[in-house]
CSV table of C-alpha atoms and ligand atoms in Angstrom, one decimal:
chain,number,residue,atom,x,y,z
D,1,UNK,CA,-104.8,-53.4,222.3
D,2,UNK,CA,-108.3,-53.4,221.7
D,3,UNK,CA,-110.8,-56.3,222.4
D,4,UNK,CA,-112.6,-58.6,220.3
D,5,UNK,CA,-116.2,-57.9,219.5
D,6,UNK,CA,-118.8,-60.1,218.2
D,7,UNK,CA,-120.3,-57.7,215.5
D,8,UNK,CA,-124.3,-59.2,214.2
D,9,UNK,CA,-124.7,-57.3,210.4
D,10,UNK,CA,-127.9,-55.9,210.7
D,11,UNK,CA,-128.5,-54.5,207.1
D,12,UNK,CA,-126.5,-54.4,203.6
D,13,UNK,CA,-126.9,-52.1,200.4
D,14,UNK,CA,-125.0,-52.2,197.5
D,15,UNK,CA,-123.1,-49.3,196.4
D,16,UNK,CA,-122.3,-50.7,192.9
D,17,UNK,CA,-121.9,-54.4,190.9
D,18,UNK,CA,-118.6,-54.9,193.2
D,19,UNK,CA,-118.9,-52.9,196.3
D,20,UNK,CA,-121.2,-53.1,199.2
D,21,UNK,CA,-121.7,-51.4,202.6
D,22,UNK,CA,-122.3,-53.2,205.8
D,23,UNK,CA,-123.9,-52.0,208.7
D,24,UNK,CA,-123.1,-54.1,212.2
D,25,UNK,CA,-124.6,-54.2,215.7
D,26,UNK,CA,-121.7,-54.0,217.9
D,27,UNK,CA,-122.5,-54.3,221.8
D,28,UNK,CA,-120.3,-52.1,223.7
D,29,UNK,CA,-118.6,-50.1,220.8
D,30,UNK,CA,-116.6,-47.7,221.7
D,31,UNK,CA,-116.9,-45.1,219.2
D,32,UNK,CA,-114.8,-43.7,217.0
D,33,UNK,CA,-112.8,-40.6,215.0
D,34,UNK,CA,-114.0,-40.7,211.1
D,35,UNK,CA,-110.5,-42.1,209.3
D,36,UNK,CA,-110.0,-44.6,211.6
D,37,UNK,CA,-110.4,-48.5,210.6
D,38,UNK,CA,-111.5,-52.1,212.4
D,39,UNK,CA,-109.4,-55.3,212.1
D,40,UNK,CA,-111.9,-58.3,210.8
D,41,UNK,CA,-112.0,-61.9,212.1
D,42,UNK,CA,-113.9,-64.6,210.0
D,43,UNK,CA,-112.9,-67.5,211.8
D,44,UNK,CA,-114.4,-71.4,209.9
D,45,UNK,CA,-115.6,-74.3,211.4
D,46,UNK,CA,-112.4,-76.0,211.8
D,47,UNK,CA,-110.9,-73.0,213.2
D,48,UNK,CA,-108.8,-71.4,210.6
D,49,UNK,CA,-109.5,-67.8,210.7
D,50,UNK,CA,-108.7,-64.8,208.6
D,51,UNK,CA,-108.0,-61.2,209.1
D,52,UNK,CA,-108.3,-57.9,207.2
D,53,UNK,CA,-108.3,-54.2,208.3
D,54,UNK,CA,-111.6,-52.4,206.5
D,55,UNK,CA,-112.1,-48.5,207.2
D,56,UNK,CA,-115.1,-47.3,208.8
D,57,UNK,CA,-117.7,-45.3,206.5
D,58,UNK,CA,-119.7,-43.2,208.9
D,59,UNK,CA,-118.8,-41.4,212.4
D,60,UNK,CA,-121.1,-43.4,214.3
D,61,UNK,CA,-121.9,-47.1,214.6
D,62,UNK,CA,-120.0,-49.5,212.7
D,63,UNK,CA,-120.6,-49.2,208.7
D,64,UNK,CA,-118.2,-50.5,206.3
D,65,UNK,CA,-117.9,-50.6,203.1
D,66,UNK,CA,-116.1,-53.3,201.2
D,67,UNK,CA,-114.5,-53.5,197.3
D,68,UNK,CA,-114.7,-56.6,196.0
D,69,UNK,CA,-111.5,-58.7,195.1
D,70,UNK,CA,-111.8,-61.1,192.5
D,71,UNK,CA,-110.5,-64.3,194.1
D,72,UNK,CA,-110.1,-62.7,197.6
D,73,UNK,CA,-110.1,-64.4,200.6
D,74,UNK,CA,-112.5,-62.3,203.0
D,75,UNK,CA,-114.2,-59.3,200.3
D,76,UNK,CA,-116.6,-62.0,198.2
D,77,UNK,CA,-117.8,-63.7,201.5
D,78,UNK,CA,-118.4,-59.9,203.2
D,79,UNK,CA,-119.9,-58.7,199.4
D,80,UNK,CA,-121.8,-61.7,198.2
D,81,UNK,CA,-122.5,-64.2,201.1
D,82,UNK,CA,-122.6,-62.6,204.6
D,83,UNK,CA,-126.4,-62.3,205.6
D,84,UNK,CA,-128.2,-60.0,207.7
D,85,UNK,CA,-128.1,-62.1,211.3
D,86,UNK,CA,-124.9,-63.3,211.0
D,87,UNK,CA,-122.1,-62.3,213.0
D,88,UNK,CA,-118.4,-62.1,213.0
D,89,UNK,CA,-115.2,-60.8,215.0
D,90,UNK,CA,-114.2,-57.5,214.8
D,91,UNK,CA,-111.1,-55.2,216.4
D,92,UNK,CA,-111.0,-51.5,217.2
D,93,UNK,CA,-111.0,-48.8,216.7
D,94,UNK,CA,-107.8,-48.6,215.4
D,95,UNK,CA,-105.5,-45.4,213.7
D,96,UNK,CA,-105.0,-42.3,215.6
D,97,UNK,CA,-102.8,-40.2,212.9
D,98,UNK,CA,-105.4,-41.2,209.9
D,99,UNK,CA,-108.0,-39.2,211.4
D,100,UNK,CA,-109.9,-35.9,211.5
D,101,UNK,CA,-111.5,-34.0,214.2
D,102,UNK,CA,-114.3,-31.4,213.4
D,103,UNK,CA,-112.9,-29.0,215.5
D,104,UNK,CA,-109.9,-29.1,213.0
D,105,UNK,CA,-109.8,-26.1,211.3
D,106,UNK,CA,-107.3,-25.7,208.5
D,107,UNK,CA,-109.5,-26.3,204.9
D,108,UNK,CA,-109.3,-30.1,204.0
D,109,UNK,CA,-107.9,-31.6,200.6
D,110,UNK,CA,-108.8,-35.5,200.1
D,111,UNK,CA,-107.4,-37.5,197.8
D,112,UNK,CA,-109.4,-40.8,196.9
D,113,UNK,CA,-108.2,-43.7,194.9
D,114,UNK,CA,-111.1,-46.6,194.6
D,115,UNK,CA,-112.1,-48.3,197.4
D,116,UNK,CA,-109.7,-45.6,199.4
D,117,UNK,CA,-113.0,-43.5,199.3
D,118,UNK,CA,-113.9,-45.1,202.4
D,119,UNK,CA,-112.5,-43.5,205.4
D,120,UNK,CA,-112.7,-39.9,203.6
D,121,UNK,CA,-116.5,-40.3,202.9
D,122,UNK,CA,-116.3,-40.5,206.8
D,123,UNK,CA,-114.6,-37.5,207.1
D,124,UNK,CA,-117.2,-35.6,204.9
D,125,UNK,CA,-120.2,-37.4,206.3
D,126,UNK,CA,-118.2,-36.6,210.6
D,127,UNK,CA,-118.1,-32.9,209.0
D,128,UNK,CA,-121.8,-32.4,208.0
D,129,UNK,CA,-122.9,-34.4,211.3
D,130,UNK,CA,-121.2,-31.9,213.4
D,131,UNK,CA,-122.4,-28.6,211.4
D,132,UNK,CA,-118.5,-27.8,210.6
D,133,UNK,CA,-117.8,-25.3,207.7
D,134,UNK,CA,-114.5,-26.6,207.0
D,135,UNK,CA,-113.9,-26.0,203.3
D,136,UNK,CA,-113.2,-29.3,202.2
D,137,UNK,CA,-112.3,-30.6,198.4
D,138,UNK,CA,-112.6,-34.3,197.7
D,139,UNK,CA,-110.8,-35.2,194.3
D,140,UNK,CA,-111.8,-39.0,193.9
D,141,UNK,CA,-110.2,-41.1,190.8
D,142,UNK,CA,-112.0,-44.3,189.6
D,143,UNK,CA,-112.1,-46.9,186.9
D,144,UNK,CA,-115.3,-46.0,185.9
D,145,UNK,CA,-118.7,-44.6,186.2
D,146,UNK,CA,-120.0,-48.1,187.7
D,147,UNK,CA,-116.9,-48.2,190.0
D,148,UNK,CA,-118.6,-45.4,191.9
D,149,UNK,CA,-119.2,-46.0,195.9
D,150,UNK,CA,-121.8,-43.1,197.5
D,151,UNK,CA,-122.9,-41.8,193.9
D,152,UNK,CA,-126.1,-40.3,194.9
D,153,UNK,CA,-124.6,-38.7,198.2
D,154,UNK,CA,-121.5,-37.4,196.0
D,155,UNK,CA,-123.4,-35.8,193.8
D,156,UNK,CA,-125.8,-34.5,196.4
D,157,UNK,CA,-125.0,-30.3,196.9
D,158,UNK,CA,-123.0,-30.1,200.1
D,159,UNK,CA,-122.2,-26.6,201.1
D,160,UNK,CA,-118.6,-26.6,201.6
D,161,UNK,CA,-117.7,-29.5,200.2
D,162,UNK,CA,-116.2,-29.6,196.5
D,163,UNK,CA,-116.0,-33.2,194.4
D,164,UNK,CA,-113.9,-33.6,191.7
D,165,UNK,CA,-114.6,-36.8,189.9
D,166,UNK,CA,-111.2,-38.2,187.8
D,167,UNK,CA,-112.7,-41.3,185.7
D,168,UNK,CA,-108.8,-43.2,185.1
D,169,UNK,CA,-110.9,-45.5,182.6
D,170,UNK,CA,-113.7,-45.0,181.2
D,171,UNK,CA,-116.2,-41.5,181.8
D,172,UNK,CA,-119.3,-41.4,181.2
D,173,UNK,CA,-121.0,-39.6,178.5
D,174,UNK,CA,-120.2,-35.6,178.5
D,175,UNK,CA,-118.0,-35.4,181.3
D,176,UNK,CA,-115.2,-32.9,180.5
D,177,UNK,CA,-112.3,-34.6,181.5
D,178,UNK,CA,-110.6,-37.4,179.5
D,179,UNK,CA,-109.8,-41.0,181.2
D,180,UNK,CA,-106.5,-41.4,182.5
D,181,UNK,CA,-104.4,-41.3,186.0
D,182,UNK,CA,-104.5,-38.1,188.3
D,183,UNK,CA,-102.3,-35.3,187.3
D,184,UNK,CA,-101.5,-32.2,189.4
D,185,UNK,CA,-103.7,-30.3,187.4
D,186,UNK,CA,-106.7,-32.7,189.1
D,187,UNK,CA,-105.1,-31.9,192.3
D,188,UNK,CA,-103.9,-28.1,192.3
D,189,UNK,CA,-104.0,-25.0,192.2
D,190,UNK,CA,-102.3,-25.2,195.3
D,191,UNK,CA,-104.2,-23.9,198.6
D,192,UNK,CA,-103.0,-24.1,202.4
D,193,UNK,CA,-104.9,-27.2,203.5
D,194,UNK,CA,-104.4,-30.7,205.0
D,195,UNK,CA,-104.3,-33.5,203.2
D,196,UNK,CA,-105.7,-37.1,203.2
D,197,UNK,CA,-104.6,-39.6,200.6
D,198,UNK,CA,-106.4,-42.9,200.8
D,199,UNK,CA,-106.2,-46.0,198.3
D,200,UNK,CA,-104.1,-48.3,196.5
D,201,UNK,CA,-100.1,-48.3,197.8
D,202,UNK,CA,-99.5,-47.2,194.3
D,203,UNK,CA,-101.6,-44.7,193.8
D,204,UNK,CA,-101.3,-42.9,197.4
D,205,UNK,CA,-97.5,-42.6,196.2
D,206,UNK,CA,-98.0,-41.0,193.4
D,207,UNK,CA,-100.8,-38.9,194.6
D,208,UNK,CA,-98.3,-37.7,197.2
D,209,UNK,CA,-95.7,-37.2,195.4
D,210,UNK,CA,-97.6,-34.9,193.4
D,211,UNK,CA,-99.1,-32.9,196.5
D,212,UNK,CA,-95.6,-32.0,197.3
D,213,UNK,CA,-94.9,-31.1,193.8
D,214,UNK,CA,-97.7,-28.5,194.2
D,215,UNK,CA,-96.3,-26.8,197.2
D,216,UNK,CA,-98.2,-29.0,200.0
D,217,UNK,CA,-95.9,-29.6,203.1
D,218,UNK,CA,-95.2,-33.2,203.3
D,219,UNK,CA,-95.7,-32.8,207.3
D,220,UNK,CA,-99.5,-32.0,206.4
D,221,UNK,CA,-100.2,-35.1,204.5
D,222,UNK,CA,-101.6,-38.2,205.7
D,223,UNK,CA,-101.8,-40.7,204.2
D,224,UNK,CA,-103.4,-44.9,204.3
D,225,UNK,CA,-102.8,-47.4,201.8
D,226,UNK,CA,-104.9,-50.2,201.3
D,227,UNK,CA,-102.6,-52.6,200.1
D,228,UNK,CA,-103.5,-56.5,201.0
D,229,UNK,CA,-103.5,-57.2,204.7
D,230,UNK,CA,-103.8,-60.3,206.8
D,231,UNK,CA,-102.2,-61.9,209.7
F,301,FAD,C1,-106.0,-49.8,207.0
F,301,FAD,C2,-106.7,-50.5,205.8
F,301,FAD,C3,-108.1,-50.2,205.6
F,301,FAD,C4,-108.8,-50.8,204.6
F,301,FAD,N1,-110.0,-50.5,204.3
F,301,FAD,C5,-110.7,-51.0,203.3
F,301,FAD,C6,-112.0,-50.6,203.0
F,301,FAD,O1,-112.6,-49.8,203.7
F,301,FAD,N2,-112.7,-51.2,202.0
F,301,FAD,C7,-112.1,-52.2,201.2
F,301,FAD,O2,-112.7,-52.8,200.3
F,301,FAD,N3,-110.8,-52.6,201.5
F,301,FAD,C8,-110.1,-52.1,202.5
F,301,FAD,N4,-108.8,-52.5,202.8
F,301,FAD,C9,-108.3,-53.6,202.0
F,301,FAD,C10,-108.7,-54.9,202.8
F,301,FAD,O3,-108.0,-55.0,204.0
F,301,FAD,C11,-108.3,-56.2,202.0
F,301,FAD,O4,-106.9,-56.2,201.7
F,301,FAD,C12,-109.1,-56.5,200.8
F,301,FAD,O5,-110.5,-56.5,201.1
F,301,FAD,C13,-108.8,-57.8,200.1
F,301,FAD,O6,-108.9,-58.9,201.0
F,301,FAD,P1,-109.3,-60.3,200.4
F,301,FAD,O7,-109.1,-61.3,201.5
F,301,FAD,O8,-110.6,-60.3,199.7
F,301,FAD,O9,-108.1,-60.6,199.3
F,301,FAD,P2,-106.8,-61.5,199.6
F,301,FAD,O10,-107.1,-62.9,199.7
F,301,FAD,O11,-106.0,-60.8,200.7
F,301,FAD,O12,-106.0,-61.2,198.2
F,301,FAD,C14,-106.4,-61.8,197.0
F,301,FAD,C15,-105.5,-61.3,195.9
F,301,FAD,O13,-105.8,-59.9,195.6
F,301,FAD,C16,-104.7,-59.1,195.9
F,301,FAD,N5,-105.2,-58.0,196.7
F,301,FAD,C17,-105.5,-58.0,198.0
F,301,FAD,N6,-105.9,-56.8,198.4
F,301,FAD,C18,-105.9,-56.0,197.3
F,301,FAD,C19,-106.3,-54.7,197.1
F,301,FAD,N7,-106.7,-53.9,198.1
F,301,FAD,N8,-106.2,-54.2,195.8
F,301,FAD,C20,-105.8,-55.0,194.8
F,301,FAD,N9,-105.4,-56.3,195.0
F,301,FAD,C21,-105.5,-56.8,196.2
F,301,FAD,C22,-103.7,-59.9,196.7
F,301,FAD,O14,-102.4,-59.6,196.5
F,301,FAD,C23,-104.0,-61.3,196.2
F,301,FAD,O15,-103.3,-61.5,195.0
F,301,FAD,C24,-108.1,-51.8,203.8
F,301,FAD,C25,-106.8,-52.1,204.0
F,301,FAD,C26,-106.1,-51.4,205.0
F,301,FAD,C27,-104.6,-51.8,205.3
Protein backbone atom coordinates (compact mmCIF):
# COMPACT_ATOMS: atom_id res chain seq x y z
CA UNK A 1 0.00 0.00 0.00
CA UNK A 2 1.00 3.41 -0.64
CA UNK A 3 2.17 5.95 2.05
CA UNK A 4 0.61 8.91 3.55
CA UNK A 5 1.60 12.24 2.19
CA UNK A 6 1.21 15.58 3.74
CA UNK A 7 -0.07 17.49 0.54
CA UNK A 8 0.24 21.82 1.13
CA UNK A 9 -2.57 23.35 -1.73
CA UNK A 10 -0.61 25.79 -3.32
CA UNK A 11 -3.29 27.43 -5.74
CA UNK A 12 -7.27 26.95 -6.48
CA UNK A 13 -9.46 28.12 -9.57
CA UNK A 14 -12.80 27.61 -9.98
CA UNK A 15 -14.14 25.72 -12.86
CA UNK A 16 -17.79 26.65 -12.39
CA UNK A 17 -20.41 27.88 -9.27
CA UNK A 18 -19.95 24.19 -7.83
CA UNK A 19 -16.70 22.75 -9.02
CA UNK A 20 -13.18 23.72 -8.28
CA UNK A 21 -9.61 22.42 -9.10
CA UNK A 22 -6.91 22.15 -6.59
CA UNK A 23 -3.41 22.12 -7.17
CA UNK A 24 -1.13 20.48 -4.13
CA UNK A 25 2.66 20.46 -3.28
CA UNK A 26 3.32 17.04 -2.56
CA UNK A 27 7.02 16.19 -1.34
CA UNK A 28 8.23 13.03 -2.67
CA UNK A 29 5.27 12.19 -5.14
CA UNK A 30 5.69 9.61 -6.99
CA UNK A 31 4.10 10.25 -10.14
CA UNK A 32 1.45 8.93 -11.89
CA UNK A 33 -0.53 7.25 -15.15
CA UNK A 34 -3.43 9.93 -16.25
CA UNK A 35 -6.85 7.77 -14.97
CA UNK A 36 -5.48 6.93 -11.89
CA UNK A 37 -6.98 8.59 -8.50
CA UNK A 38 -5.57 9.59 -4.70
CA UNK A 39 -7.38 8.52 -1.41
CA UNK A 40 -7.98 11.94 0.79
CA UNK A 41 -7.51 12.26 4.55
CA UNK A 42 -9.00 15.35 6.39
CA UNK A 43 -8.36 14.44 9.77
CA UNK A 44 -10.22 17.39 12.87
CA UNK A 45 -8.86 18.43 15.87
CA UNK A 46 -10.20 15.82 17.96
CA UNK A 47 -9.12 13.24 15.60
CA UNK A 48 -12.01 12.08 13.61
CA UNK A 49 -10.87 11.88 10.15
CA UNK A 50 -12.52 11.35 6.85
CA UNK A 51 -11.76 9.74 3.54
CA UNK A 52 -12.64 10.00 -0.12
CA UNK A 53 -10.94 8.81 -3.34
CA UNK A 54 -10.79 12.07 -5.90
CA UNK A 55 -9.24 11.50 -9.53
CA UNK A 56 -6.26 13.24 -10.64
CA UNK A 57 -6.76 16.07 -13.40
CA UNK A 58 -3.39 16.38 -15.01
CA UNK A 59 -0.38 13.89 -15.73
CA UNK A 60 1.96 15.59 -13.61
CA UNK A 61 1.81 16.99 -10.06
CA UNK A 62 -1.13 16.51 -8.05
CA UNK A 63 -4.32 18.58 -9.39
CA UNK A 64 -7.77 17.67 -8.54
CA UNK A 65 -10.68 18.71 -9.32
CA UNK A 66 -13.67 18.43 -7.03
CA UNK A 67 -17.84 18.53 -7.59
CA UNK A 68 -19.46 19.91 -5.04
CA UNK A 69 -22.07 17.83 -2.86
CA UNK A 70 -24.72 19.69 -1.31
CA UNK A 71 -24.40 18.57 2.29
CA UNK A 72 -21.20 16.50 1.72
CA UNK A 73 -18.94 15.63 4.16
CA UNK A 74 -15.35 16.39 2.52
CA UNK A 75 -16.43 18.38 -1.23
CA UNK A 76 -17.70 21.87 0.49
CA UNK A 77 -14.65 22.05 2.83
CA UNK A 78 -12.13 21.07 -0.40
CA UNK A 79 -14.59 23.66 -2.68
CA UNK A 80 -15.42 26.49 -0.40
CA UNK A 81 -13.05 26.53 2.71
CA UNK A 82 -9.67 24.88 2.10
CA UNK A 83 -7.04 27.83 1.63
CA UNK A 84 -3.94 28.08 -0.22
CA UNK A 85 -1.22 27.00 2.71
CA UNK A 86 -3.15 24.55 4.13
CA UNK A 87 -2.39 21.00 4.02
CA UNK A 88 -3.95 17.73 4.27
CA UNK A 89 -3.31 13.72 3.98
CA UNK A 90 -3.30 12.21 0.80
CA UNK A 91 -2.80 8.40 -0.61
CA UNK A 92 -1.41 7.15 -3.93
CA UNK A 93 -1.33 6.75 -6.63
CA UNK A 94 -3.91 4.36 -6.83
CA UNK A 95 -5.79 2.33 -10.06
CA UNK A 96 -3.73 0.47 -12.48
CA UNK A 97 -6.66 -0.91 -14.89
CA UNK A 98 -8.37 2.86 -15.11
CA UNK A 99 -5.56 4.13 -16.89
CA UNK A 100 -4.02 5.08 -20.25
CA UNK A 101 -0.54 5.03 -21.50
CA UNK A 102 0.46 7.31 -24.60
CA UNK A 103 2.14 4.71 -26.15
CA UNK A 104 -1.33 3.00 -26.35
CA UNK A 105 -2.30 2.98 -29.68
CA UNK A 106 -5.81 1.73 -30.50
CA UNK A 107 -8.13 5.21 -31.07
CA UNK A 108 -9.71 6.29 -27.67
CA UNK A 109 -13.62 6.63 -26.95
CA UNK A 110 -14.43 8.55 -23.51
CA UNK A 111 -17.43 8.57 -22.06
CA UNK A 112 -18.01 11.49 -19.32
CA UNK A 113 -20.84 11.81 -16.90
CA UNK A 114 -20.33 15.10 -14.61
CA UNK A 115 -17.78 15.20 -12.30
CA UNK A 116 -16.61 11.72 -14.15
CA UNK A 117 -14.82 14.26 -16.51
CA UNK A 118 -12.07 14.21 -14.23
CA UNK A 119 -9.67 11.43 -14.83
CA UNK A 120 -10.50 11.53 -18.76
CA UNK A 121 -9.57 15.32 -19.03
CA UNK A 122 -6.21 13.65 -17.75
CA UNK A 123 -6.12 11.33 -20.35
CA UNK A 124 -6.59 14.16 -23.10
CA UNK A 125 -4.40 16.62 -21.29
CA UNK A 126 -1.30 13.03 -20.78
CA UNK A 127 -2.04 12.79 -24.67
CA UNK A 128 -1.22 16.29 -25.82
CA UNK A 129 1.80 16.49 -23.16
CA UNK A 130 3.32 13.53 -24.88
CA UNK A 131 2.80 14.75 -28.68
CA UNK A 132 0.53 11.41 -29.16
CA UNK A 133 -1.88 11.39 -32.33
CA UNK A 134 -4.17 9.00 -30.81
CA UNK A 135 -7.57 9.81 -32.30
CA UNK A 136 -9.49 10.33 -29.37
CA UNK A 137 -13.47 11.26 -28.99
CA UNK A 138 -14.66 12.62 -25.70
CA UNK A 139 -18.59 12.56 -25.52
CA UNK A 140 -19.22 14.42 -22.09
CA UNK A 141 -23.06 14.67 -20.72
CA UNK A 142 -23.89 17.40 -18.23
CA UNK A 143 -26.77 19.05 -16.45
CA UNK A 144 -26.08 22.19 -17.96
CA UNK A 145 -24.08 24.73 -19.53
CA UNK A 146 -22.88 26.14 -15.98
CA UNK A 147 -22.21 22.48 -14.90
CA UNK A 148 -19.27 22.57 -17.32
CA UNK A 149 -15.56 21.69 -15.72
CA UNK A 150 -12.48 22.76 -18.39
CA UNK A 151 -14.94 24.85 -20.70
CA UNK A 152 -12.40 27.08 -22.28
CA UNK A 153 -9.88 24.02 -22.77
CA UNK A 154 -12.94 21.85 -24.18
CA UNK A 155 -13.64 24.12 -26.56
CA UNK A 156 -10.12 24.93 -27.38
CA UNK A 157 -9.24 23.15 -31.17
CA UNK A 158 -7.22 20.02 -30.31
CA UNK A 159 -6.00 18.18 -33.31
CA UNK A 160 -7.17 14.78 -32.78
CA UNK A 161 -9.32 15.16 -30.27
CA UNK A 162 -13.19 15.29 -30.98
CA UNK A 163 -15.86 16.70 -28.03
CA UNK A 164 -19.23 15.98 -28.06
CA UNK A 165 -21.11 17.98 -25.61
CA UNK A 166 -24.75 16.06 -24.44
CA UNK A 167 -26.55 18.92 -22.14
CA UNK A 168 -29.10 16.07 -20.03
CA UNK A 169 -30.83 19.45 -18.76
CA UNK A 170 -30.68 22.37 -19.96
CA UNK A 171 -28.46 23.62 -23.39
CA UNK A 172 -27.67 26.59 -24.03
CA UNK A 173 -28.97 28.77 -26.67
CA UNK A 174 -28.48 27.21 -30.36
CA UNK A 175 -26.95 24.10 -29.56
CA UNK A 176 -28.35 21.39 -31.90
CA UNK A 177 -29.13 18.83 -29.63
CA UNK A 178 -32.16 18.63 -27.28
CA UNK A 179 -31.66 17.99 -23.29
CA UNK A 180 -31.99 14.64 -22.25
CA UNK A 181 -29.82 11.39 -21.18
CA UNK A 182 -27.18 9.90 -23.65
CA UNK A 183 -28.45 7.71 -26.33
CA UNK A 184 -26.39 5.50 -28.60
CA UNK A 185 -26.76 7.82 -31.27
CA UNK A 186 -24.46 10.30 -28.86
CA UNK A 187 -22.16 7.49 -28.56
CA UNK A 188 -21.97 5.61 -32.03
CA UNK A 189 -21.51 5.05 -35.10
CA UNK A 190 -19.45 2.37 -33.91
CA UNK A 191 -15.51 2.45 -34.48
CA UNK A 192 -12.73 -0.05 -33.11
CA UNK A 193 -11.55 1.87 -30.09
CA UNK A 194 -11.14 1.58 -26.26
CA UNK A 195 -13.25 2.79 -24.11
CA UNK A 196 -13.30 4.79 -20.82
CA UNK A 197 -16.53 5.45 -18.97
CA UNK A 198 -16.28 7.67 -15.93
CA UNK A 199 -19.17 9.14 -13.66
CA UNK A 200 -22.05 8.42 -11.58
CA UNK A 201 -22.62 4.34 -10.85
CA UNK A 202 -25.73 5.01 -12.78
CA UNK A 203 -24.84 6.57 -15.58
CA UNK A 204 -21.51 4.48 -16.24
CA UNK A 205 -24.07 1.45 -16.40
CA UNK A 206 -26.05 2.68 -18.73
CA UNK A 207 -23.33 4.28 -20.73
CA UNK A 208 -21.96 0.75 -20.96
CA UNK A 209 -24.50 -0.98 -21.64
CA UNK A 210 -25.06 0.99 -24.57
CA UNK A 211 -21.31 0.64 -25.83
CA UNK A 212 -21.95 -2.95 -26.05
CA UNK A 213 -25.12 -2.42 -27.80
CA UNK A 214 -23.06 -0.57 -30.49
CA UNK A 215 -20.76 -3.40 -31.12
CA UNK A 216 -17.89 -2.35 -28.54
CA UNK A 217 -16.27 -5.52 -26.86
CA UNK A 218 -17.05 -5.41 -23.30
CA UNK A 219 -13.21 -6.60 -22.67
CA UNK A 220 -12.25 -3.00 -24.19
CA UNK A 221 -14.21 -0.98 -21.76
CA UNK A 222 -13.11 0.45 -18.64
CA UNK A 223 -14.78 1.74 -16.64
CA UNK A 224 -14.88 4.02 -12.73
CA UNK A 225 -17.78 4.97 -10.97
CA UNK A 226 -17.82 7.74 -8.62
CA UNK A 227 -20.38 6.68 -6.41
CA UNK A 228 -19.91 7.90 -2.49
CA UNK A 229 -16.80 6.64 -0.95
CA UNK A 230 -15.44 6.74 2.63
CA UNK A 231 -13.86 4.51 5.08
C1 LIG B 1 -12.28 6.36 -7.70
C2 LIG B 1 -13.10 7.61 -7.40
C3 LIG B 1 -12.67 8.82 -7.89
C4 LIG B 1 -13.42 9.98 -7.63
N1 LIG B 1 -13.00 11.16 -8.19
C5 LIG B 1 -13.72 12.27 -7.98
C6 LIG B 1 -13.32 13.50 -8.60
O1 LIG B 1 -12.32 13.57 -9.33
N2 LIG B 1 -14.07 14.60 -8.36
C7 LIG B 1 -15.20 14.55 -7.55
O2 LIG B 1 -15.83 15.61 -7.35
N3 LIG B 1 -15.60 13.40 -6.95
C8 LIG B 1 -14.89 12.27 -7.14
N4 LIG B 1 -15.28 11.10 -6.53
C9 LIG B 1 -16.40 11.15 -5.55
C10 LIG B 1 -15.82 11.52 -4.15
O3 LIG B 1 -15.00 10.47 -3.66
C11 LIG B 1 -16.90 11.76 -3.06
O4 LIG B 1 -17.78 10.66 -3.03
C12 LIG B 1 -17.67 13.04 -3.26
O5 LIG B 1 -16.79 14.17 -3.28
C13 LIG B 1 -18.71 13.26 -2.13
O6 LIG B 1 -18.05 13.29 -0.89
P1 LIG B 1 -18.66 14.13 0.32
O7 LIG B 1 -17.90 13.78 1.55
O8 LIG B 1 -18.76 15.58 -0.04
O9 LIG B 1 -20.16 13.60 0.43
P2 LIG B 1 -20.69 12.49 1.48
O10 LIG B 1 -20.68 13.04 2.87
O11 LIG B 1 -19.91 11.22 1.24
O12 LIG B 1 -22.16 12.27 0.95
C14 LIG B 1 -23.23 13.20 1.20
C15 LIG B 1 -24.49 12.77 0.49
O13 LIG B 1 -24.30 12.82 -0.93
C16 LIG B 1 -24.40 11.54 -1.53
N5 LIG B 1 -23.28 11.43 -2.47
C17 LIG B 1 -21.99 11.17 -2.15
N6 LIG B 1 -21.22 11.16 -3.24
C18 LIG B 1 -22.01 11.44 -4.27
C19 LIG B 1 -21.80 11.57 -5.65
N7 LIG B 1 -20.57 11.39 -6.20
N8 LIG B 1 -22.85 11.89 -6.42
C20 LIG B 1 -24.08 12.07 -5.88
N9 LIG B 1 -24.36 11.94 -4.56
C21 LIG B 1 -23.35 11.62 -3.78
C22 LIG B 1 -24.27 10.55 -0.39
O14 LIG B 1 -24.96 9.34 -0.65
C23 LIG B 1 -24.87 11.31 0.76
O15 LIG B 1 -26.28 11.22 0.73
C24 LIG B 1 -14.58 9.93 -6.82
C25 LIG B 1 -15.00 8.69 -6.30
C26 LIG B 1 -14.27 7.55 -6.61
C27 LIG B 1 -14.76 6.22 -6.07
Amino acid sequence: MTRWHVARLVKVRDENATARTLVFDVPGWPGHLAGQHVDVKLTAGDGYSARRSYSLAGPEGVELTVQRVPDGEVSPYLTLDMEPGDELELRGPVGGWFVWRPDGPAPVLLVAGGAGIVPLMAMIRARRAAGADTPFRLVYAVRSPERLCYADELLRPDPGVSVTLAYTRRVPEGHPRPPGRLTAADLGPYGEADCYVCGPTGFVEASAALLVGLGHDPARIRTERFGPTGD
